[in-house]
Amino acid sequence: MEKIIIFDTTLRDGEQAPGAALNSLQKLEVAGQLERLGVDIIEAGFPVASPDDFAAVSQIAKAIRKSGVCALARCIPKDIEKAGASLRKAKKPRIHLFLATSKIHLKYKFRKAEDEIEDIAKVSIRQAGKFCPDIEFSPEDATRTERDFLFRMIEMAINEGAKTINIPDTVGYSYPQEIFSLIEDIKNNVPNIEKAIIATHCHNDLGLATANSISAVLAGARQVHCTINGIGERAGNASLEEIVMALKTRKDIFGGFYTGIDTKEIFRTSRLVSNLTNFVIPPNKAIVGSNAFAHESGIHQDAVLKNRTTYEIMDPKEVGISSSRLILGKHSGRHAFGDRLKSLGFHLNDEQLNKAFIRFKEVADKKKDIFDDDLRTIVEDEISVIKPLWQLSGFEVTSGTKIKPEARVVLIKKSKNVSGVSSGDGPVDACFKAIDKITGYKVKLEDFRLEAVTSGKDALGQVSLKLKIGNSIYSGRGSSTDIIEAAIRAYLDSVNRIESK
Ligand code: KIV
Ligand code: ZN
């Protein structure tokens, strides 16, 4: 059996997805969960990008002991110094250097010749080696790079001490057979390739990231870059859960590969990342979408009840999805509530548990049956690591076909009530405008989505939205059995994110 090294870049490439920005506390929380999940290397960020990124990588480097911690750097001295400094406290540090090598990037991005690029990379690898012994080098846009130049760059990088050579399909242009032969060609044409591990980093612009990553593994790559829920630049990166479960489920054809991932932690990690980034997981997303293990048609339901394997190729429990549906109601006590949360994988401190229990009781008063998904939503809302400056105290709306909707919203700021009144195009718009009057922010609503968390007339509604202020986008999420309240909570979540930044 051969191990496939899982290099998770949720906190770096994943966080580059527009609107997915996380603060350093949130990154630390994700890193802890990635370690529990069993990823081998956590790419924690791009330290030169901002003081926040530097702080996040440094904190993760200090806290994480089992997984390796990696910092990204361009082939620029200042980047390398920052990356090295951010990793000072790491137990297993790695610097990931990248430099584009394709003709298109050399001509338009750098206006440099191949020889100059080779020299820059050489000097940079030497400099990075002074900070840490574990260097990974990525010839960016490798899949669109002229073969001979790519071989030359890889050979030089290994000679200079790079231990891992990553082959990025930066623009998601490749297809499975193509990346297979590229890796084969690298193995056959780079004389010192045996001294390094080949990695792959596939983007999903054509929806082929997972297939391309697996194809690279079959050709000889032994490390894959991936992200939770496949988040990342543009259409995203190869998704960790898809690669890991494909290798596990199709052992029959992929043969002797294994990963160090504890697959039972997959669903929990997926929810955490979705919750903190406010990137909603599409219901049909492989492995972690809400429909991934749901059966609607009568024929399918009947067959699954007779034998699950008729329409399920994986057991949901393998990825941490419990099959039990119905759980608590308004008569349930704090103990049962806490126990149930533990079995769903939440590790709450007393303060978080109290807050979540109060909210649970409020919801249970309005909703007869509380399902696992309701519980997750309630808890995720309440345990946000962002300390909210603004909290909802109450609201009133008047609306109808013949009157202009009006809202009065009361918020709590530092234990004091502040209220705002406004009319609007609809009751939700009126509430948002009333909040704007209180906070004084000039924000633009960029996106608004409402979905039911579970089924039934009393289902919990969840609103996800995005607010734009200046050039930055902040997402927010809120839930309630009342959809106007859910919208207000989501709006406040977003406003509080603006405050916390
Ligand atoms: O997509 C890419 O090429 C990257 C590099 C930094 C590896 O993210
Ligand atoms: Zn990338």
XYZ file of C-alpha atoms and ligand atoms in Angstrom:
510
model
C 0.000 0.000 0.000
C 1.282 3.462 -0.856
C 0.334 6.583 1.045
C -1.108 9.586 -0.785
C -0.119 12.745 1.065
C -3.048 15.088 1.566
C -1.996 18.732 1.270
C -4.960 20.872 2.238
C -5.041 24.413 0.876
C -8.487 25.472 2.156
C -6.897 28.236 4.207
C -4.848 29.562 1.282
C -6.303 28.815 -2.171
C -9.744 28.150 -0.652
C -9.703 31.467 1.124
C -8.843 33.165 -2.194
C -12.415 32.445 -3.352
C -14.190 35.814 -3.554
C -16.168 36.430 -0.342
C -14.604 33.531 1.594
C -12.285 35.647 3.761
C -11.707 34.317 7.278
C -10.175 36.123 10.235
C -7.259 34.587 12.133
C -9.435 33.071 14.902
C -11.612 31.362 12.332
C -8.539 30.095 10.469
C -7.186 28.655 13.686
C -10.480 26.846 14.256
C -10.418 25.377 10.732
C -6.756 24.348 11.128
C -7.603 22.463 14.348
C -10.354 20.585 12.551
C -8.097 19.825 9.562
C -5.613 18.304 11.991
C -8.408 16.198 13.524
C -9.391 15.169 10.001
C -5.856 13.886 9.545
C -4.506 16.043 6.719
C -0.762 15.692 6.322
C 0.006 19.315 5.478
C -2.055 22.436 6.087
C -1.249 25.306 3.746
C -2.116 27.986 6.270
C -1.839 31.116 4.134
C 0.239 33.606 2.211
C 2.036 35.541 4.977
C 3.236 38.460 2.865
C -0.326 39.207 1.707
C -1.380 41.068 4.877
C -0.545 41.384 8.587
C -3.703 39.336 9.245
C -2.439 36.502 7.045
C 0.962 36.617 8.723
C -0.688 36.454 12.164
C -2.935 33.574 11.096
C -0.031 31.477 9.749
C 2.072 32.206 12.860
C -0.765 31.198 15.209
C -1.475 28.024 13.270
C 2.244 27.175 13.154
C 2.354 27.451 16.943
C -0.837 25.479 17.613
C -0.643 22.607 15.143
C 1.638 19.725 16.128
C 0.576 16.677 14.141
C 0.047 18.059 10.626
C 2.773 19.936 8.796
C 2.177 23.676 8.371
C 3.038 25.345 5.101
C 3.332 29.001 4.071
C 3.136 30.190 0.475
C 5.673 32.593 -1.040
C 6.386 34.033 -4.457
C 10.006 33.888 -5.576
C 10.616 37.292 -4.012
C 13.000 37.817 -1.052
C 10.424 39.728 1.048
C 7.837 36.926 0.580
C 10.334 34.266 1.598
C 11.434 36.182 4.699
C 7.807 36.596 5.807
C 7.013 32.937 5.125
C 10.100 31.851 7.089
C 9.279 34.168 10.012
C 5.652 33.025 10.169
C 6.760 29.397 10.502
C 9.283 29.972 13.295
C 7.216 28.087 15.885
C 6.053 25.277 13.579
C 6.921 21.684 14.465
C 6.885 20.581 10.817
C 7.321 23.724 8.691
C 7.256 23.867 4.906
C 7.719 26.778 2.503
C 5.832 26.533 -0.779
C 7.469 28.613 -3.514
C 5.788 29.283 -6.819
C 6.833 30.900 -10.061
C 4.993 30.768 -13.370
C 6.748 28.950 -16.196
C 4.288 28.935 -19.109
C 5.030 31.053 -22.193
C 1.834 33.007 -21.690
C 2.810 34.030 -18.139
C 6.432 34.745 -19.078
C 5.336 36.994 -21.923
C 2.432 38.897 -20.334
C 2.952 38.678 -16.581
C 6.734 38.833 -16.200
C 8.137 39.953 -19.573
C 11.108 37.736 -18.792
C 13.051 35.060 -20.653
C 13.245 31.423 -19.525
C 16.836 31.791 -18.287
C 15.910 34.711 -16.059
C 12.995 32.750 -14.575
C 15.293 29.811 -13.892
C 17.778 32.082 -12.090
C 15.093 33.712 -9.958
C 13.740 30.322 -8.884
C 17.253 29.041 -8.107
C 18.102 31.997 -5.859
C 14.708 31.760 -4.143
C 14.949 28.057 -3.358
C 18.386 28.661 -1.834
C 17.042 31.553 0.252
C 14.000 29.520 1.422
C 16.277 26.616 2.347
C 17.939 28.845 4.962
C 14.593 29.164 6.799
C 13.407 25.596 6.610
C 14.600 22.282 5.203
C 11.265 21.314 3.635
C 10.734 23.214 0.377
C 7.990 22.606 -2.153
C 8.332 24.217 -5.567
C 5.483 24.903 -7.994
C 6.114 25.879 -11.607
C 2.803 27.752 -11.851
C 0.693 26.975 -14.934
C 2.770 23.806 -15.385
C 0.156 22.105 -17.554
C 0.526 24.897 -20.154
C 4.337 25.036 -19.931
C 6.629 23.862 -22.759
C 7.807 20.393 -21.753
C 11.566 20.981 -22.112
C 11.529 24.124 -19.999
C 9.366 22.416 -17.382
C 11.801 19.461 -17.130
C 14.730 21.874 -16.813
C 13.018 23.861 -14.030
C 12.110 20.715 -12.091
C 15.623 19.297 -12.342
C 17.103 22.601 -11.141
C 14.591 22.874 -8.247
C 15.453 19.375 -7.021
C 19.187 20.091 -7.320
C 18.681 23.212 -5.207
C 16.964 21.169 -2.496
C 13.209 21.165 -3.232
C 11.751 17.986 -1.729
C 8.344 18.224 -3.381
C 7.600 19.288 -6.939
C 4.040 20.384 -7.456
C 2.489 20.363 -10.916
C -0.289 22.950 -10.866
C -3.087 22.892 -13.393
C -3.509 26.548 -12.492
C -6.320 27.352 -14.892
C -8.089 23.978 -14.814
C -7.229 23.374 -18.467
C -6.022 19.803 -18.392
C -7.987 16.584 -18.763
C -7.270 13.223 -17.141
C -5.256 11.479 -19.916
C -3.254 14.636 -20.532
C -2.150 15.103 -16.927
C -1.402 11.360 -16.744
C 1.053 11.603 -19.645
C 2.545 14.836 -18.297
C 3.431 13.138 -14.995
C 4.763 10.113 -16.885
C 6.902 12.389 -19.074
C 8.269 14.151 -15.992
C 9.228 10.780 -14.511
C 10.917 9.736 -17.752
C 12.727 12.989 -18.546
C 13.818 14.576 -15.276
C 16.980 12.657 -14.276
C 16.805 13.404 -10.519
C 13.014 13.071 -10.122
C 13.420 10.055 -7.784
C 14.729 12.469 -5.128
C 11.422 14.373 -4.916
C 7.752 13.711 -4.362
C 5.514 14.706 -7.246
C 2.385 16.627 -6.240
C -0.607 17.863 -8.145
C -2.779 20.975 -7.725
C -5.840 20.924 -9.952
C -8.393 23.668 -10.464
C -11.969 22.968 -11.430
C -12.651 25.324 -14.340
C -13.890 22.433 -16.498
C -15.238 20.384 -13.601
C -12.296 17.963 -13.939
C -10.242 18.760 -10.827
C -10.961 15.525 -8.961
C -10.588 13.336 -12.059
C -7.324 15.079 -12.969
C -5.921 14.670 -9.442
C -6.693 10.956 -9.413
C -5.221 10.548 -12.868
C -2.030 12.247 -11.648
C -1.905 9.820 -8.713
C -2.279 6.866 -11.066
C 0.656 8.204 -13.089
C 2.913 8.578 -10.034
C 1.990 11.715 -8.058
C 2.079 10.954 -4.343
C 0.748 14.213 -2.944
C -2.518 15.971 -3.853
C -3.451 19.569 -3.149
C -7.111 19.943 -2.324
C -9.644 21.983 -0.361
C -12.684 21.236 1.758
C -15.877 21.512 -0.307
C -13.640 22.261 -3.316
C -13.575 25.998 -2.549
C -10.873 28.078 -4.229
C -10.059 30.581 -6.942
C -12.759 30.865 -9.642
C -14.494 27.456 -9.981
C -12.442 26.165 -7.056
C -9.887 23.430 -6.396
C -10.040 19.660 -6.320
C -12.164 18.726 -3.357
C -10.565 16.768 -0.521
C -13.652 14.734 0.262
C -14.098 13.643 -3.358
C -10.476 12.557 -3.832
C -10.273 10.727 -0.507
C -13.597 8.932 -0.926
C -12.912 8.057 -4.565
C -9.596 6.422 -3.599
C -11.285 4.597 -0.731
C -14.488 3.549 -2.507
C -12.797 2.425 -5.734
C -9.947 0.486 -4.125
C -10.882 -2.230 -6.601
C -9.488 -0.232 -9.529
C -7.096 2.248 -7.898
C -5.416 -0.499 -5.952
C -2.978 0.041 -3.156
C -3.387 3.668 -2.158
C -4.414 4.977 1.226
C -4.599 8.366 2.916
C -4.253 9.371 6.561
C -7.735 10.945 6.530
C -10.214 9.961 9.224
C -13.176 9.961 6.853
C -15.688 10.125 9.724
C -14.534 13.729 10.247
C -15.311 14.747 6.653
C -18.883 15.949 7.102
C -18.091 17.911 10.250
C -15.147 19.623 8.542
C -17.261 20.421 5.515
C -19.947 22.042 7.691
C -17.398 24.041 9.654
C -15.781 25.441 6.515
C -19.154 26.200 4.933
C -20.355 27.873 8.096
C -17.282 30.021 8.660
C -16.842 31.051 5.015
C -20.607 31.286 4.457
C -20.169 29.311 1.246
C -23.356 27.306 0.973
C -22.794 23.675 -0.044
C -24.948 22.887 -3.103
C -27.419 20.109 -2.190
C -26.093 17.910 -5.004
C -22.413 18.324 -4.027
C -20.741 14.900 -4.039
C -20.110 13.366 -0.582
C -21.204 16.335 1.572
C -24.287 17.849 -0.141
C -27.597 17.426 1.686
C -28.886 15.215 -1.148
C -25.743 13.091 -1.425
C -27.372 10.313 0.612
C -31.047 11.193 0.103
C -33.416 9.080 -1.938
C -36.547 10.634 -3.356
C -38.102 8.271 -5.873
C -40.307 5.463 -4.591
C -38.360 2.843 -6.539
C -35.066 3.965 -5.004
C -36.501 4.219 -1.485
C -37.967 0.752 -1.712
C -34.698 -0.756 -2.958
C -32.558 1.063 -0.353
C -34.812 -0.209 2.420
C -34.303 -3.749 1.105
C -30.564 -3.245 0.777
C -28.712 0.063 1.081
C -26.081 -0.875 -1.520
C -28.648 -0.913 -4.340
C -28.371 2.881 -4.650
C -25.605 3.823 -2.210
C -21.951 3.246 -3.045
C -20.795 4.576 0.339
C -22.203 4.237 3.832
C -23.065 7.779 5.019
C -21.576 6.878 8.418
C -18.179 6.468 6.733
C -18.108 10.227 6.085
C -19.616 11.141 9.427
C -23.247 11.550 8.427
C -25.456 9.906 11.019
C -28.544 8.303 9.568
C -30.719 9.206 12.546
C -33.075 12.044 11.701
C -35.504 12.889 14.440
C -34.140 14.014 17.718
C -35.091 16.621 20.292
C -38.164 18.705 21.137
C -39.132 21.440 23.579
C -39.255 19.065 26.556
C -35.670 17.951 26.126
C -33.214 18.981 28.814
C -29.768 20.513 28.650
C -28.106 17.154 29.248
C -29.811 15.391 26.339
C -29.109 18.451 24.198
C -25.405 18.419 25.121
C -25.134 14.666 24.515
C -26.745 14.929 21.125
C -24.394 17.762 20.134
C -21.413 15.664 21.185
C -22.546 12.822 18.984
C -22.886 15.313 16.114
C -19.260 16.241 16.715
C -19.564 19.638 18.394
C -17.089 20.254 21.190
C -18.624 23.248 22.979
C -17.430 25.001 26.095
C -19.978 25.833 28.850
C -20.642 29.344 27.588
C -21.244 28.148 24.021
C -23.448 25.299 25.249
C -25.562 27.706 27.327
C -26.020 30.087 24.403
C -26.915 27.250 22.048
C -29.349 25.754 24.564
C -31.196 29.073 25.007
C -31.556 29.374 21.228
C -32.612 25.726 20.967
C -35.434 26.332 23.478
C -36.597 29.396 21.537
C -36.734 27.380 18.328
C -38.309 24.352 20.052
C -41.154 26.588 21.258
C -42.029 27.344 17.648
C -41.088 24.064 15.995
C -42.328 20.678 17.140
C -39.587 18.364 15.885
C -35.947 19.375 15.841
C -33.866 17.414 13.331
C -30.105 16.970 13.247
C -29.802 19.594 10.520
C -31.827 22.087 12.599
C -29.526 21.446 15.531
C -26.406 21.938 13.474
C -27.745 25.216 12.121
C -28.706 26.494 15.574
C -25.338 25.614 17.033
C -23.311 26.955 14.122
C -25.188 30.269 14.430
C -24.492 30.503 18.137
C -20.863 29.442 18.360
C -19.514 31.862 15.790
C -16.054 32.940 16.918
C -16.880 36.491 15.908
C -17.944 38.470 18.988
C -21.006 40.291 17.696
C -21.056 44.037 18.266
C -24.704 44.222 17.192
C -27.304 41.769 18.427
C -30.989 41.539 17.661
C -33.330 42.532 20.469
C -36.591 42.553 18.490
C -38.420 43.846 15.449
C -41.888 44.732 14.169
C -43.007 44.924 10.561
C -46.192 46.018 8.862
C -46.749 44.928 5.320
C -49.553 44.170 2.921
C -50.699 44.553 -0.675
C -51.989 48.106 -0.192
C -49.507 49.606 2.261
C -45.825 50.453 2.023
C -43.905 48.018 4.240
C -42.478 49.578 7.384
C -40.114 48.107 9.974
C -38.874 48.996 13.427
C -35.759 47.091 14.460
C -34.214 47.165 17.923
C -30.572 46.148 18.276
C -28.366 45.753 21.312
C -24.927 47.357 21.270
C -22.793 47.057 24.393
C -25.878 46.272 26.551
C -27.822 49.307 25.251
C -30.920 49.179 23.034
C -30.853 51.244 19.848
C -33.711 51.325 17.381
C -34.252 52.338 13.769
C -37.402 52.778 11.701
C -37.653 52.635 7.931
C -39.944 51.843 5.045
C -38.743 49.676 2.167
C -39.643 47.814 -1.010
C -40.676 44.827 1.074
C -40.621 43.867 4.767
C -37.073 42.480 4.550
C -35.809 45.556 2.716
C -37.475 47.789 5.332
C -35.702 45.866 8.131
C -32.325 46.118 6.365
C -32.780 49.867 5.874
C -33.740 50.265 9.537
C -30.515 48.430 10.496
C -28.476 50.677 8.165
C -29.928 53.700 9.954
C -28.736 52.293 13.276
C -25.262 51.191 12.213
C -24.559 54.050 9.803
C -22.979 51.647 7.268
C -23.471 52.247 3.546
C -23.672 48.675 2.301
C -25.023 47.150 -0.891
C -26.863 43.830 -0.867
C -25.095 41.642 -3.455
C -26.731 38.278 -2.952
C -29.671 36.915 -0.964
C -30.705 33.264 -0.650
C -33.328 31.617 1.451
C -33.582 27.880 1.981
C -35.427 25.571 4.313
C -33.063 23.628 6.578
C -35.514 20.761 7.063
C -38.993 20.043 5.742
C -42.469 20.877 7.076
C -44.512 24.035 7.611
C -42.503 24.927 10.699
C -39.144 24.338 9.003
C -36.182 26.438 10.027
C -35.432 28.960 7.261
C -31.819 29.840 6.618
C -30.794 33.044 4.855
C -27.341 33.476 3.303
C -26.438 36.867 1.897
C -23.508 38.991 0.809
C -22.995 42.683 1.568
C -20.580 44.907 -0.325
C -18.847 47.792 1.377
C -16.231 49.600 -0.695
C -14.509 46.840 -2.653
C -14.918 44.158 -0.008
C -17.621 41.540 0.206
C -18.803 40.126 3.539
C -21.127 37.182 3.788
C -23.669 36.507 6.504
C -25.928 33.688 7.555
C -28.880 33.474 9.913
C -31.700 31.112 10.703
C -35.109 31.179 12.326
C -38.564 29.691 11.909
C -39.510 33.253 10.842
C -37.889 34.132 7.529
C -37.780 37.888 8.246
C -35.946 37.178 11.485
C -33.596 34.806 9.593
C -32.875 37.626 7.115
C -32.196 40.121 9.929
C -29.867 37.647 11.674
C -27.960 37.046 8.406
C -27.676 40.792 7.800
C -26.337 41.338 11.334
C -23.899 38.441 10.935
C -22.482 40.176 7.883
C -22.406 43.615 9.556
C -20.596 42.061 12.537
C -18.028 40.556 10.163
C -17.422 44.041 8.749
C -16.903 45.272 12.323
C -14.555 42.423 13.211
C -12.331 43.103 10.189
O -3.167 27.457 -8.915
C -1.940 27.600 -8.694
O -1.099 27.485 -9.575
C -1.556 27.949 -7.341
C -0.077 27.972 -7.067
C 0.257 28.946 -5.993
C 0.387 26.595 -6.763
O -2.384 28.113 -6.485
Zn -4.347 27.264 -7.115
